[in-house]
Amino acid sequence: MTSEGDASVDPSEYGVDPNQYEELDEAEVTMRRNEHGLHIADDEVTGVSSQGGTPEAALRNLAAAVESYREATDDDPGDDWL
């Protein structure tokens, strides 16, 4: 549920740069702030979102979440068959 003050914006409007995180190289990141004051970072490519008390924390948490998402959805079974 999105409120009027909850519109997505470019992360640079919050003074943060997603390019500083290798995990977000292929991401299309938008940010918003919810009615509780939390900053929400969304990757529009994967559909992964994360939050934090600051824009920097939300972006850092998003990078970790995207990394976990990619590991979980990787088609390479690796050594799992052993």
Tab-separated table of C-alpha atoms in Angstrom:
chain	number	residue	atom	x	y	z
A	1	MET	CA	0.000	0.000	0.000
A	2	THR	CA	1.480	3.302	-1.087
A	3	SER	CA	0.503	6.648	0.339
A	4	GLU	CA	0.914	10.021	-1.364
A	5	GLY	CA	4.189	10.722	0.462
A	6	ASP	CA	5.478	7.251	-0.375
A	7	ALA	CA	6.397	7.764	-4.064
A	8	SER	CA	9.539	6.082	-5.403
A	9	VAL	CA	12.481	8.315	-6.276
A	10	ASP	CA	16.006	7.948	-7.585
A	11	PRO	CA	18.379	7.048	-4.705
A	12	SER	CA	20.596	10.035	-5.563
A	13	GLU	CA	17.809	12.264	-4.270
A	14	TYR	CA	18.644	10.770	-0.859
A	15	GLY	CA	22.369	11.264	-1.426
A	16	VAL	CA	23.146	7.560	-1.816
A	17	ASP	CA	24.730	5.734	-4.763
A	18	PRO	CA	23.731	2.116	-5.494
A	19	ASN	CA	26.839	1.774	-7.690
A	20	GLN	CA	28.986	1.520	-4.576
A	21	TYR	CA	27.574	-1.996	-4.049
A	22	GLU	CA	28.748	-4.707	-6.460
A	23	GLU	CA	25.558	-6.688	-5.789
A	24	LEU	CA	23.506	-3.847	-7.273
A	25	ASP	CA	25.432	-3.581	-10.568
A	26	GLU	CA	22.462	-4.802	-12.634
A	27	ALA	CA	19.803	-3.356	-10.340
A	28	GLU	CA	17.360	-0.562	-11.023
A	29	VAL	CA	17.031	0.930	-7.556
A	30	THR	CA	14.312	3.258	-6.360
A	31	MET	CA	13.770	4.507	-2.838
A	32	ARG	CA	10.835	5.701	-0.812
A	33	ARG	CA	9.993	6.499	2.764
A	34	ASN	CA	6.998	4.912	4.439
A	35	GLU	CA	4.570	6.421	6.911
A	36	HIS	CA	6.669	5.077	9.807
A	37	GLY	CA	9.773	6.964	8.658
A	38	LEU	CA	11.633	3.897	7.387
A	39	HIS	CA	13.548	4.170	4.134
A	40	ILE	CA	12.649	1.444	1.650
A	41	ALA	CA	15.001	0.508	-1.194
A	42	ASP	CA	13.499	-1.475	-4.084
A	43	ASP	CA	15.261	-3.310	-6.905
A	44	GLU	CA	12.802	-3.076	-9.785
A	45	VAL	CA	14.648	-5.821	-11.725
A	46	THR	CA	14.448	-8.600	-9.115
A	47	GLY	CA	11.482	-7.312	-7.127
A	48	VAL	CA	13.571	-7.444	-3.938
A	49	SER	CA	13.047	-4.729	-1.309
A	50	SER	CA	14.709	-3.901	1.966
A	51	GLN	CA	14.473	-1.195	4.581
A	52	GLY	CA	16.583	0.762	7.011
A	53	GLY	CA	16.486	3.697	9.354
A	54	THR	CA	18.593	5.737	6.936
A	55	PRO	CA	18.860	5.696	3.126
A	56	GLU	CA	22.383	4.272	3.464
A	57	ALA	CA	21.171	1.436	5.708
A	58	ALA	CA	18.292	0.629	3.347
A	59	LEU	CA	20.693	0.458	0.395
A	60	ARG	CA	23.217	-1.662	2.306
A	61	ASN	CA	20.427	-4.031	3.351
A	62	LEU	CA	19.118	-4.173	-0.223
A	63	ALA	CA	22.566	-5.166	-1.512
A	64	ALA	CA	22.666	-8.063	0.975
A	65	ALA	CA	19.101	-9.091	0.104
A	66	VAL	CA	19.776	-9.037	-3.657
A	67	GLU	CA	22.926	-11.116	-3.129
A	68	SER	CA	20.907	-13.694	-1.145
A	69	TYR	CA	18.162	-13.666	-3.775
A	70	ARG	CA	20.641	-14.327	-6.577
A	71	GLU	CA	22.296	-17.151	-4.631
A	72	ALA	CA	18.909	-18.735	-3.942
A	73	THR	CA	17.736	-18.493	-7.555
A	74	ASP	CA	21.043	-19.522	-9.164
A	75	ASP	CA	20.449	-22.423	-11.577
A	76	ASP	CA	23.907	-23.875	-10.940
A	77	PRO	CA	23.441	-26.813	-8.535
A	78	GLY	CA	27.132	-26.759	-7.650
A	79	ASP	CA	27.996	-29.612	-5.304
A	80	ASP	CA	24.482	-29.905	-3.860
A	81	TRP	CA	24.114	-33.381	-5.343
A	82	LEU	CA	26.824	-34.817	-3.061
